[in-house]
Structures are given as C-alpha cells and as structure tokens.
C-alpha cells in the first residue's frame, strides 16, 4: 500500500460525490497504514460552507482516534486543499498531506500559496502533490462539463 493505492480510494470517494451531484472531491485518512476515515464533498446536500471532503474526513478521524490531534495520520485528497481546509489540516496536526490535482484558483498547498508548509506556523505538514493527477483532474473536468451541459439544456428548454 502506497500513496497511489490510497489516492485511488480517495478517487472512489470522489465518484460517490459526483453520483450525488456534488463536486467530485474525495478524501481518506490513514493511520498505521489503515484507512480510518473516508469522506467526500457534501456542500450541495448539506448546504454548509464547511462540508468539504477534508473537513468531513478530519471530523470522522477525530472521532475514531478520540482526539482533535491527528499527529500520526496522512490525509489523501483528490484536489489540492483550499485555505479553509489547509488551516484545518494545520490545526489538526496532520503531518502529511497527499493530493491529486492542483487547484490554480484556490489551492493552498502550493498553487496560490502553501499554508501547509508555512514556516511561521507552529505546525506544518509535508506536502506531496500530483499523485494520480491526471485521473483526479479528469473526474473534475468531466463533472463540470456535464454540469455545464445540463445548465445549457435547461436554458434552451
């Protein structure tokens, strides 16, 4: 089991999100080489800003570990974390984050800025980006292509 294996599991979560009409972003948290939490975006279903895959999976991992500190865990997520999620990752003390697709519009693990490795914070996370990047990006591209087509068809009806 390696980063590619766990990213594939995160992609499975992303596909679950897509099937529910959510942006296809999935995440898993691994502790001692075992998946302890899974999750995917649920903003449309929950209608809450914080219902990002990372936020959901971190909360679930907190419950499993029994602590807000996830110091011996690795987070795998299909899209580079946004500022909100990156801040939560730092606060949760997650030492390693592996992501798939880069996010040039909101990415805070290297694209726009890197909050996860910011030396001024008292905690940082190692960042590994681009794992299954093509596959993660394609799931997102396909979802938004279909969404645009549906909206276009609704306007034409």
MMTF fields as JSON, N, C-alpha, C and O atoms, coordinates in Angstrom:
{
  "mmtfVersion": "1.0.0",
  "mmtfProducer": "UNKNOWN",
  "numBonds": 627,
  "numAtoms": 628,
  "numGroups": 157,
  "numChains": 1,
  "numModels": 1,
  "chainsPerModel": [1],
  "groupsPerChain": [157],
  "chainIdList": ["A"],
  "bondAtomList": [4, 2, 8, 6, 12, 10, 16, 14, 20, 18, 24, 22, 28, 26, 32, 30, 36, 34, 40, 38, 44, 42, 48, 46, 52, 50, 56, 54, 60, 58, 64, 62, 68, 66, 72, 70, 76, 74, 80, 78, 84, 82, 88, 86, 92, 90, 96, 94, 100, 98, 104, 102, 108, 106, 112, 110, 116, 114, 120, 118, 124, 122, 128, 126, 132, 130, 136, 134, 140, 138, 144, 142, 148, 146, 152, 150, 156, 154, 160, 158, 164, 162, 168, 166, 172, 170, 176, 174, 180, 178, 184, 182, 188, 186, 192, 190, 196, 194, 200, 198, 204, 202, 208, 206, 212, 210, 216, 214, 220, 218, 224, 222, 228, 226, 232, 230, 236, 234, 240, 238, 244, 242, 248, 246, 252, 250, 256, 254, 260, 258, 264, 262, 268, 266, 272, 270, 276, 274, 280, 278, 284, 282, 288, 286, 292, 290, 296, 294, 300, 298, 304, 302, 308, 306, 312, 310, 316, 314, 320, 318, 324, 322, 328, 326, 332, 330, 336, 334, 340, 338, 344, 342, 348, 346, 352, 350, 356, 354, 360, 358, 364, 362, 368, 366, 372, 370, 376, 374, 380, 378, 384, 382, 388, 386, 392, 390, 396, 394, 400, 398, 404, 402, 408, 406, 412, 410, 416, 414, 420, 418, 424, 422, 428, 426, 432, 430, 436, 434, 440, 438, 444, 442, 448, 446, 452, 450, 456, 454, 460, 458, 464, 462, 468, 466, 472, 470, 476, 474, 480, 478, 484, 482, 488, 486, 492, 490, 496, 494, 500, 498, 504, 502, 508, 506, 512, 510, 516, 514, 520, 518, 524, 522, 528, 526, 532, 530, 536, 534, 540, 538, 544, 542, 548, 546, 552, 550, 556, 554, 560, 558, 564, 562, 568, 566, 572, 570, 576, 574, 580, 578, 584, 582, 588, 586, 592, 590, 596, 594, 600, 598, 604, 602, 608, 606, 612, 610, 616, 614, 620, 618, 624, 622],
  "bondOrderList": [1, 1, 1, 1, 1, 1, 1, 1, 1, 1, 1, 1, 1, 1, 1, 1, 1, 1, 1, 1, 1, 1, 1, 1, 1, 1, 1, 1, 1, 1, 1, 1, 1, 1, 1, 1, 1, 1, 1, 1, 1, 1, 1, 1, 1, 1, 1, 1, 1, 1, 1, 1, 1, 1, 1, 1, 1, 1, 1, 1, 1, 1, 1, 1, 1, 1, 1, 1, 1, 1, 1, 1, 1, 1, 1, 1, 1, 1, 1, 1, 1, 1, 1, 1, 1, 1, 1, 1, 1, 1, 1, 1, 1, 1, 1, 1, 1, 1, 1, 1, 1, 1, 1, 1, 1, 1, 1, 1, 1, 1, 1, 1, 1, 1, 1, 1, 1, 1, 1, 1, 1, 1, 1, 1, 1, 1, 1, 1, 1, 1, 1, 1, 1, 1, 1, 1, 1, 1, 1, 1, 1, 1, 1, 1, 1, 1, 1, 1, 1, 1, 1, 1, 1, 1, 1, 1],
  "groupList": [{"groupName": "UNK", "atomNameList": ["N", "CA", "C", "O"], "elementList": ["N", "C", "C", "O"], "formalChargeList": [0, 0, 0, 0], "bondAtomList": [1, 0, 2, 1, 3, 2], "bondOrderList": [1, 1, 2], "singleLetterCode": "X", "chemCompType": "L-PEPTIDE LINKING"}],
  "groupTypeList": [0, 0, 0, 0, 0, 0, 0, 0, 0, 0, 0, 0, 0, 0, 0, 0, 0, 0, 0, 0, 0, 0, 0, 0, 0, 0, 0, 0, 0, 0, 0, 0, 0, 0, 0, 0, 0, 0, 0, 0, 0, 0, 0, 0, 0, 0, 0, 0, 0, 0, 0, 0, 0, 0, 0, 0, 0, 0, 0, 0, 0, 0, 0, 0, 0, 0, 0, 0, 0, 0, 0, 0, 0, 0, 0, 0, 0, 0, 0, 0, 0, 0, 0, 0, 0, 0, 0, 0, 0, 0, 0, 0, 0, 0, 0, 0, 0, 0, 0, 0, 0, 0, 0, 0, 0, 0, 0, 0, 0, 0, 0, 0, 0, 0, 0, 0, 0, 0, 0, 0, 0, 0, 0, 0, 0, 0, 0, 0, 0, 0, 0, 0, 0, 0, 0, 0, 0, 0, 0, 0, 0, 0, 0, 0, 0, 0, 0, 0, 0, 0, 0, 0, 0, 0, 0, 0, 0],
  "groupIdList": [1, 2, 3, 4, 5, 6, 7, 8, 9, 10, 11, 12, 13, 14, 15, 16, 17, 18, 19, 20, 21, 22, 23, 24, 25, 26, 27, 28, 29, 30, 31, 32, 33, 34, 35, 36, 37, 38, 39, 40, 41, 42, 43, 44, 45, 46, 47, 48, 49, 50, 51, 52, 53, 54, 55, 56, 57, 58, 59, 60, 61, 62, 63, 64, 65, 66, 67, 68, 69, 70, 71, 72, 73, 74, 75, 76, 77, 78, 79, 80, 81, 82, 83, 84, 85, 86, 87, 88, 89, 90, 91, 92, 93, 94, 95, 96, 97, 98, 99, 100, 101, 102, 103, 104, 105, 106, 107, 108, 109, 110, 111, 112, 113, 114, 115, 116, 117, 118, 119, 120, 121, 122, 123, 124, 125, 126, 127, 128, 129, 130, 131, 132, 133, 134, 135, 136, 137, 138, 139, 140, 141, 142, 143, 144, 145, 146, 147, 148, 149, 150, 151, 152, 153, 154, 155, 156, 157],
  "secStructList": [7, 7, 2, 2, 2, 2, 2, 2, 2, 2, 2, 2, 2, 2, 2, 2, 2, 2, 2, 6, 6, 1, 7, 7, 7, 3, 3, 3, 3, 3, 3, 6, 6, 3, 3, 3, 3, 3, 3, 3, 7, 7, 2, 2, 2, 2, 7, 7, 6, 6, 7, 7, 2, 2, 2, 2, 2, 2, 2, 2, 2, 2, 2, 2, 2, 6, 1, 1, 7, 7, 6, 6, 3, 3, 3, 3, 3, 3, 3, 7, 7, 7, 2, 2, 2, 2, 2, 2, 2, 2, 2, 6, 6, 7, 7, 3, 3, 3, 3, 3, 3, 7, 7, 6, 6, 6, 7, 6, 5, 6, 6, 1, 7, 5, 1, 6, 6, 7, 6, 6, 1, 1, 7, 7, 7, 3, 3, 3, 7, 7, 6, 6, 2, 2, 2, 2, 2, 2, 2, 2, 2, 2, 2, 2, 2, 2, 2, 2, 2, 2, 2, 2, 2, 2, 2, 2, 7],
  "xCoordList": [0.842, 0.0, 0.886, 1.766, 0.629, 1.425, 0.501, -0.722, 1.103, 0.303, -0.691, -1.82, -0.283, -1.177, -2.395, -3.523, -2.155, -3.244, -4.268, -5.469, -3.791, -4.713, -5.382, -6.525, -4.676, -5.315, -6.428, -7.445, -6.254, -7.325, -8.566, -9.687, -8.378, -9.511, -10.18, -11.406, -9.376, -9.937, -10.718, -11.759, -10.219, -10.95, -12.287, -13.281, -12.319, -13.593, -14.581, -15.765, -14.097, -14.947, -15.418, -16.574, -14.523, -14.888, -16.015, -16.916, -15.961, -17.015, -18.356, -19.409, -18.32, -19.546, -20.151, -21.367, -19.293, -19.762, -20.429, -21.516, -19.776, -20.301, -21.675, -22.564, -21.852, -23.128, -24.247, -25.42, -23.9, -24.894, -25.034, -25.731, -24.363, -24.441, -23.49, -23.624, -22.535, -21.546, -20.28, -20.002, -19.521, -18.209, -17.409, -17.315, -16.834, -16.204, -14.826, -13.785, -14.868, -13.646, -13.799, -14.774, -12.816, -12.856, -11.601, -10.564, -11.713, -10.576, -10.611, -11.673, -9.42, -9.288, -8.181, -7.245, -8.294, -7.241, -6.744, -7.516, -5.412, -4.742, -3.949, -3.267, -4.053, -3.291, -2.722, -3.465, -1.441, -0.787, -1.109, -1.394, -1.061, -1.283, -2.686, -2.913, -3.636, -5.042, -5.918, -5.689, -6.913, -7.869, -8.761, -9.398, -8.793, -9.649, -10.853, -11.796, -10.819, -11.95, -11.976, -10.936, -13.187, -13.381, -14.441, -15.254, -14.416, -15.424, -15.338, -14.365, -16.368, -16.412, -17.206, -17.91, -17.075, -17.787, -19.279, -19.87, -19.887, -21.323, -21.938, -22.954, -21.329, -21.835, -23.238, -24.054, -23.53, -24.865, -25.927, -27.012, -25.622, -26.58, -26.784, -27.919, -25.682, -25.762, -26.054, -26.562, -25.733, -25.86, -25.094, -25.575, -23.884, -22.991, -21.635, -21.133, -21.066, -19.788, -18.68, -17.837, -18.667, -17.559, -17.672, -16.866, -18.624, -18.816, -17.895, -18.323, -16.628, -15.609, -15.168, -15.289, -14.663, -14.216, -13.223, -13.323, -12.262, -11.241, -11.847, -11.473, -12.752, -13.368, -14.158, -14.102, -14.876, -15.687, -14.801, -15.051, -13.768, -12.916, -12.085, -11.801, -11.696, -10.957, -11.85, -11.413, -13.088, -14.008, -14.236, -14.271, -14.387, -14.58, -13.339, -13.452, -12.166, -10.919, -10.758, -10.275, -11.156, -11.123, -11.927, -11.495, -13.094, -13.95, -13.305, -13.375, -12.682, -12.044, -10.848, -10.693, -10.012, -8.805, -9.167, -8.478, -10.257, -10.654, -9.895, -9.708, -9.46, -8.691, -8.795, -9.024, -8.624, -8.567, -7.2, -7.048, -6.219, -4.869, -4.789, -5.077, -4.4, -4.232, -2.752, -2.396, -1.921, -0.473, 0.205, 1.313, -0.398, 0.23, -0.566, -0.554, -1.249, -2.116, -1.607, -0.829, -2.067, -1.833, -3.187, -4.053, -3.363, -4.585, -4.331, -3.361, -5.207, -5.191, -6.439, -7.542, -6.275, -7.419, -7.201, -6.075, -8.271, -8.154, -7.879, -7.423, -8.145, -7.886, -7.108, -7.366, -6.17, -5.358, -6.248, -7.212, -5.946, -6.788, -6.892, -5.939, -8.078, -8.36, -7.844, -7.343, -7.953, -7.462, -8.145, -7.478, -9.452, -10.18, -9.677, -9.388, -9.577, -9.153, -7.688, -7.321, -6.851, -5.43, -5.265, -4.453, -6.02, -5.96, -6.395, -5.789, -7.435, -7.909, -6.883, -6.696, -6.23, -5.188, -4.054, -3.579, -3.624, -2.569, -3.033, -2.29, -4.256, -4.777, -4.946, -4.814, -5.237, -5.404, -4.056, -4.001, -2.977, -1.62, -1.345, -0.536, -2.016, -1.771, -0.383, -0.138, 0.518, 1.892, 2.157, 3.183, 1.239, 1.473, 0.159, -0.854, 0.198, -0.963, -0.53, 0.471, -1.296, -1.057, -2.288, -3.406, -2.093, -3.242, -3.004, -1.875, -4.111, -4.064, -3.895, -2.782, -5.003, -5.0, -4.652, -5.076, -3.876, -3.578, -4.789, -5.547, -4.971, -6.095, -5.551, -5.281, -5.389, -4.805, -5.697, -5.238, -6.97, -7.886, -8.007, -8.329, -7.751, -7.936, -6.935, -7.052, -5.961, -5.051, -4.095, -3.396, -4.077, -3.205, -2.208, -1.83, -1.794, -0.721, 0.362, 1.101, 0.44, 1.485, 1.065, 1.898, -0.198, -0.599, -0.656, 0.039, -1.465, -1.552, -0.588, 0.142, -0.607, 0.302, 0.399, -0.309, 1.274, 1.404, 1.25, 2.23, 0.005, -0.26, 0.216, 0.505, 0.296, 0.643, 2.12, 2.475, 2.964, 4.396, 4.901, 6.101, 3.977, 4.318, 5.192, 4.744, 6.428, 7.348, 6.958, 7.447, 6.088, 5.682, 4.664, 4.447, 4.028, 3.103, 3.887, 5.003, 3.299, 3.98, 3.866, 4.574, 2.988, 2.864, 2.795, 2.218, 3.387, 3.403, 3.129, 3.248, 2.764, 2.537, 3.417, 3.551, 4.006, 4.696, 3.64, 2.555, 3.953, 3.009, 3.574, 4.718, 2.744, 3.066, 1.919, 0.792, 2.195, 1.149, 1.299, 2.382, 0.197, 0.214, 0.106, 0.387, -0.292, -0.461, -1.777, -2.85, -1.677, -2.821, -3.458, -4.68, -2.62, -3.086, -4.016, -5.066, -3.649, -4.471, -5.861, -6.868, -5.909, -7.183, -8.051, -9.253, -7.445, -8.189, -8.726, -9.87, -7.905, -8.326, -9.424, -10.343, -9.334, -10.334, -11.709, -12.716, -11.768, -13.043, -13.691, -14.896, -12.899, -13.417, -13.847, -14.932, -12.996, -13.329, -14.628, -15.482, -14.773, -15.969, -17.22, -18.257, -17.118, -18.259, -18.702, -19.889, -17.752, -18.124, -18.55, -19.355, -18.034, -18.503, -19.973, -20.782, -20.313, -21.701, -22.616, -23.755, -22.131, -22.914, -23.211, -24.34, -22.209, -22.424, -23.435, -24.293, -23.326, -24.259, -25.69, -26.627, -25.858, -27.205, -27.776, -28.942, -26.963, -27.439, -27.781, -28.772, -27.002, -27.267, -28.582, -29.394, -28.797, -30.041, -31.253, -32.321, -31.097, -32.201, -32.547, -33.721, -31.543, -31.787, -32.477, -33.287, -32.151, -32.731, -34.152, -34.899, -34.531, -35.87, -36.937, -38.111],
  "yCoordList": [-1.18, 0.0, 1.241, 1.401, 2.114, 3.327, 4.507, 4.377, 5.657, 6.856, 6.643, 7.13, 5.924, 5.678, 4.847, 5.133, 3.841, 2.996, 3.831, 3.745, 4.627, 5.41, 6.532, 6.893, 7.085, 8.101, 7.468, 8.112, 6.228, 5.542, 5.418, 5.553, 5.164, 5.117, 6.49, 6.584, 7.542, 8.9, 9.174, 9.829, 8.675, 8.815, 8.085, 8.57, 6.942, 6.228, 7.104, 7.146, 7.796, 8.72, 9.87, 10.285, 10.384, 11.48, 11.052, 11.837, 9.831, 9.33, 9.23, 9.447, 8.908, 8.892, 10.292, 10.457, 11.293, 12.684, 13.039, 13.616, 12.695, 13.006, 12.372, 12.999, 11.142, 10.445, 11.149, 10.97, 11.946, 12.694, 14.145, 14.946, 14.473, 15.826, 16.799, 18.012, 16.278, 17.107, 17.206, 16.329, 18.268, 18.352, 17.129, 16.847, 16.401, 15.119, 15.26, 15.156, 15.494, 15.577, 14.583, 14.617, 13.698, 12.679, 12.712, 13.227, 12.147, 12.135, 10.895, 10.35, 10.464, 9.398, 9.778, 10.493, 9.299, 9.487, 8.109, 7.193, 7.999, 6.742, 6.883, 7.883, 5.865, 5.791, 4.379, 3.406, 4.259, 2.941, 2.077, 0.886, 2.684, 2.021, 1.454, 0.587, 1.947, 1.539, 2.769, 3.793, 2.669, 3.764, 3.818, 2.83, 4.993, 5.147, 6.052, 6.085, 6.786, 7.666, 7.948, 8.07, 8.047, 8.402, 9.5, 9.656, 10.244, 11.282, 11.917, 11.734, 12.661, 13.385, 14.665, 14.841, 15.555, 16.835, 16.606, 15.705, 17.453, 17.372, 18.763, 18.936, 19.75, 21.123, 21.301, 21.998, 20.689, 20.846, 20.145, 20.687, 18.958, 18.201, 18.876, 19.087, 19.216, 19.807, 21.305, 21.847, 21.979, 23.434, 24.142, 25.103, 23.634, 24.279, 24.499, 23.64, 25.638, 26.022, 25.048, 24.75, 24.551, 23.72, 22.251, 21.443, 21.882, 20.467, 20.023, 19.359, 20.401, 19.93, 18.539, 18.17, 17.775, 16.406, 16.358, 15.495, 17.283, 17.278, 17.541, 16.891, 18.463, 18.807, 17.611, 17.311, 16.95, 15.799, 14.655, 14.054, 14.349, 13.209, 13.491, 12.57, 14.733, 15.083, 14.881, 14.314, 15.34, 15.156, 13.674, 13.263, 12.89, 11.446, 10.804, 9.947, 11.217, 10.68, 11.102, 10.319, 12.328, 12.771, 11.811, 11.438, 11.422, 10.518, 9.145, 8.545, 8.652, 7.335, 7.347, 6.45, 8.373, 8.483, 8.876, 8.511, 9.625, 10.112, 11.354, 11.62, 12.111, 13.332, 14.272, 13.844, 15.557, 16.523, 16.493, 17.005, 15.906, 15.784, 14.518, 13.414, 14.703, 13.577, 13.468, 13.408, 13.446, 13.576, 12.414, 12.583, 11.283, 10.131, 9.686, 8.511, 10.625, 10.316, 10.962, 11.916, 10.417, 11.012, 11.248, 10.373, 12.432, 12.783, 12.669, 13.221, 11.95, 11.844, 12.533, 12.243, 13.45, 14.181, 14.388, 14.617, 14.306, 14.34, 15.722, 15.833, 16.774, 18.143, 18.88, 18.714, 19.682, 20.48, 21.244, 21.884, 21.189, 21.852, 23.367, 24.034, 23.882, 25.319, 25.948, 25.225, 27.267, 27.905, 27.381, 27.164, 27.177, 26.686, 25.302, 25.047, 24.425, 23.056, 23.004, 22.249, 23.794, 23.827, 24.283, 23.723, 25.286, 25.747, 24.671, 24.509, 23.941, 22.859, 21.734, 21.141, 21.441, 20.411, 20.788, 19.953, 22.047, 22.518, 22.411, 21.933, 22.852, 22.807, 21.376, 21.131, 20.435, 19.033, 18.332, 17.187, 19.029, 18.486, 17.291, 16.426, 17.243, 16.165, 16.391, 17.447, 15.427, 15.652, 15.488, 15.951, 14.832, 14.621, 14.71, 14.138, 15.442, 15.591, 15.21, 15.71, 14.323, 13.893, 14.285, 13.911, 15.037, 15.413, 15.053, 14.829, 15.006, 14.631, 15.826, 16.143, 16.491, 17.606, 18.913, 19.17, 19.726, 21.078, 21.966, 21.741, 22.979, 23.904, 25.322, 25.988, 25.788, 27.119, 28.272, 29.412, 27.992, 29.049, 29.183, 30.262, 28.093, 28.157, 27.307, 27.189, 26.717, 25.788, 26.44, 27.399, 25.906, 26.45, 25.414, 25.401, 24.542, 23.596, 23.731, 22.788, 24.933, 25.205, 26.01, 26.712, 25.939, 26.65, 28.165, 28.902, 28.631, 30.07, 30.432, 31.421, 29.616, 29.748, 28.371, 27.445, 28.242, 26.956, 27.157, 27.349, 27.109, 27.25, 26.033, 26.136, 24.889, 23.661, 23.599, 22.941, 24.276, 24.269, 25.656, 25.928, 26.517, 27.883, 27.852, 27.389, 28.336, 28.237, 29.09, 28.851, 30.076, 30.915, 30.246, 30.698, 29.16, 28.414, 27.485, 27.075, 27.161, 26.259, 24.79, 23.941, 24.48, 23.12, 23.194, 24.12, 22.215, 22.149, 20.716, 19.774, 20.574, 19.248, 19.102, 20.031, 17.942, 17.608, 17.517, 16.98, 18.036, 18.04, 17.23, 17.418, 16.326, 15.579, 15.832, 15.402, 16.518, 16.849, 16.077, 15.594, 15.968, 15.37, 13.86, 13.264, 13.218, 11.764, 11.428, 11.872, 10.658, 10.369, 11.669, 11.776, 12.64, 13.973, 13.905, 14.548, 13.141, 13.068, 12.514, 13.062, 11.43, 10.802, 11.712, 11.838, 12.342, 13.253, 14.451, 14.862, 14.998, 16.135, 15.765, 16.551, 14.575, 14.145, 13.973, 14.331, 13.435, 13.289, 14.667, 14.821, 15.651, 17.016, 17.625, 18.197, 17.501, 18.069, 17.48, 18.209, 16.17, 15.509, 15.974, 16.225, 16.086, 16.527, 17.926, 18.161, 18.855, 20.237, 20.379, 21.254, 19.547, 19.54, 19.135, 19.78, 18.054, 17.592, 18.61, 18.794, 19.27, 20.304, 21.466, 21.953, 21.912, 23.0, 22.587, 23.378, 21.351, 20.858, 20.819, 21.193, 20.361, 20.326, 21.74, 21.968, 22.68, 24.061, 24.643, 25.363, 24.356, 24.844, 24.278, 25.003, 22.983, 22.345, 22.905, 23.037, 23.241, 23.829, 25.211, 25.574, 25.977, 27.308, 27.236, 28.098, 26.207, 26.06, 25.502, 25.629, 24.894, 24.284, 25.306, 24.955],
  "zCoordList": [0.0, 0.0, 0.0, 0.846, -0.973, -1.112, -1.422, -1.383, -1.73, -1.993, -3.133, -3.068, -4.17, -5.298, -4.866, -5.266, -4.065, -3.576, -2.792, -3.045, -1.855, -1.023, -1.821, -1.541, -2.814, -3.665, -4.488, -4.745, -4.9, -5.627, -4.749, -5.239, -3.468, -2.542, -2.43, -2.361, -2.413, -2.39, -3.675, -3.641, -4.805, -6.078, -6.021, -6.562, -5.381, -5.205, -4.436, -4.768, -3.415, -2.652, -3.538, -3.46, -4.378, -5.287, -6.227, -6.523, -6.682, -7.579, -6.844, -7.444, -5.57, -4.77, -4.706, -4.802, -4.543, -4.51, -5.836, -5.86, -6.922, -8.25, -8.459, -9.035, -7.998, -8.144, -7.386, -7.712, -6.382, -5.605, -6.084, -5.461, -7.2, -7.73, -7.058, -7.217, -6.311, -5.617, -6.458, -7.274, -6.259, -6.893, -6.458, -5.263, -7.409, -7.1, -6.446, -7.095, -5.166, -4.365, -3.226, -2.476, -3.113, -2.079, -1.239, -1.657, -0.033, 0.885, 1.76, 2.062, 2.159, 3.147, 4.115, 3.757, 5.331, 6.328, 6.728, 7.013, 6.738, 7.025, 8.323, 8.548, 9.166, 10.418, 10.513, 10.388, 10.729, 10.8, 9.577, 9.705, 8.404, 7.113, 6.945, 6.101, 7.756, 7.63, 7.466, 8.111, 6.611, 6.427, 7.667, 8.034, 8.306, 9.485, 9.217, 10.008, 8.101, 7.788, 6.29, 5.644, 5.758, 4.353, 4.281, 5.191, 3.2, 3.03, 1.66, 0.929, 1.329, 0.057, 0.247, 1.241, -0.73, -0.679, -0.483, -1.079, 0.378, 0.614, 0.74, 1.413, 0.096, 0.237, -0.311, 0.293, -1.433, -2.026, -1.191, -0.977, -0.725, 0.089, 1.439, 1.867, 2.113, 3.45, 3.439, 4.421, 2.327, 2.219, 3.34, 3.939, 3.601, 4.555, 3.896, 3.17, 4.156, 3.557, 3.898, 3.052, 5.111, 5.583, 5.191, 5.652, 4.375, 4.023, 2.889, 1.945, 3.0, 2.059, 2.479, 3.648, 1.54, 1.815, 2.965, 3.838, 2.973, 4.024, 5.397, 6.373, 5.479, 6.759, 7.309, 8.502, 6.436, 6.838, 7.294, 8.339, 6.521, 6.865, 8.118, 8.883, 8.336, 9.559, 10.781, 11.782, 10.704, 11.831, 12.129, 13.289, 11.086, 11.287, 11.908, 12.784, 11.454, 12.017, 13.478, 14.296, 13.809, 15.211, 16.088, 17.179, 15.598, 16.363, 16.525, 17.597, 15.468, 15.527, 16.484, 17.312, 16.357, 17.186, 18.626, 19.579, 18.756, 20.08, 20.494, 21.682, 19.5, 19.766, 18.579, 17.447, 18.853, 17.761, 17.086, 15.977, 17.734, 17.159, 16.3, 16.763, 15.063, 14.138, 13.757, 12.581, 14.769, 14.597, 13.882, 13.375, 13.826, 13.174, 11.947, 11.582, 11.326, 10.191, 8.91, 8.934, 7.8, 6.484, 5.833, 5.846, 5.265, 4.546, 3.053, 2.533, 2.372, 0.911, 0.401, 0.862, -0.553, -1.1, -2.593, -3.036, -3.36, -4.815, -5.387, -6.525, -4.628, -5.084, -4.008, -2.815, -4.43, -3.516, -2.53, -2.948, -1.251, -0.248, -0.436, -0.839, -0.13, -0.154, 1.149, 2.01, 1.316, 2.545, 3.811, 4.823, 3.77, 4.941, 5.336, 6.505, 4.364, 4.646, 5.052, 5.953, 4.402, 4.764, 6.213, 6.949, 6.621, 8.002, 8.981, 10.04, 8.634, 9.49, 9.567, 10.629, 8.475, 8.455, 9.404, 10.173, 9.348, 10.249, 11.697, 12.555, 11.971, 13.332, 13.85, 15.049, 12.953, 13.342, 13.534, 13.984, 13.19, 13.355, 12.44, 12.775, 11.287, 10.333, 9.719, 9.136, 9.84, 9.409, 7.914, 7.417, 7.189, 5.754, 4.993, 5.397, 3.879, 3.001, 1.592, 1.079, 0.979, -0.388, -1.191, -0.835, -2.272, -3.089, -4.546, -4.981, -5.288, -6.701, -7.615, -8.034, -7.926, -8.87, -8.174, -7.047, -8.865, -8.381, -8.626, -9.569, -7.777, -7.902, -8.046, -7.047, -9.297, -9.512, -9.052, -8.986, -8.732, -8.309, -6.802, -6.304, -6.055, -4.604, -3.825, -2.605, -4.5, -3.851, -2.868, -3.198, -1.661, -0.611, -0.106, 1.066, -1.031, -0.741, -1.803, -2.086, -2.388, -3.36, -4.573, -5.146, -4.992, -6.217, -6.023, -6.722, -5.094, -4.816, -3.702, -3.775, -2.687, -1.544, -0.911, -1.306, 0.063, 0.736, 2.239, 2.959, 2.696, 4.126, 4.915, 6.107, 4.252, 4.956, 5.357, 6.336, 4.608, 4.919, 5.333, 5.291, 5.73, 6.129, 7.383, 8.432, 7.291, 8.432, 9.64, 10.744, 9.448, 10.581, 11.487, 12.611, 11.008, 11.856, 12.773, 12.452, 13.906, 14.831, 14.411, 14.953, 13.457, 12.927, 11.411, 10.841, 10.78, 9.326, 8.887, 9.672, 7.629, 7.051, 5.817, 5.02, 5.672, 4.433, 3.332, 3.553, 2.16, 1.048, -0.115, -0.528, -0.631, -1.842, -2.814, -2.567, -3.903, -4.867, -6.165, -6.496, -6.896, -8.22, -8.263, -9.302, -7.173, -7.169, -7.896, -7.489, -8.947, -9.837, -10.32, -10.43, -10.602, -11.013, -12.219, -12.225, -13.23, -14.443, -14.136, -14.584, -13.373, -13.04, -12.178, -12.414, -11.184, -10.305, -11.086, -10.896, -11.951, -12.763, -13.743, -13.975, -14.318, -15.291, -14.655, -15.266, -13.45, -12.744, -12.562, -12.762, -12.188, -12.011, -13.347, -13.449, -14.373, -15.689, -16.231, -16.735, -16.128, -16.641, -15.896, -16.511, -14.582, -13.778, -14.2, -14.426, -14.305, -14.634, -16.088, -16.404, -16.976, -18.361, -18.408, -19.075, -17.691, -17.658, -16.991, -17.42, -15.952, -15.273, -16.218, -16.264, -16.969, -17.94, -19.01, -19.404, -19.471, -20.495, -19.968, -20.674, -18.713, -18.126, -18.008, -18.328, -17.553, -17.415, -18.772, -18.895, -19.78, -21.134, -21.636, -22.21, -21.422, -21.859, -21.144, -21.742, -19.847, -19.104, -19.641, -19.708, -20.021, -20.571, -21.928, -22.269, -22.694, -24.021, -23.966, -24.936, -22.857, -22.745, -22.49, -22.371]
}
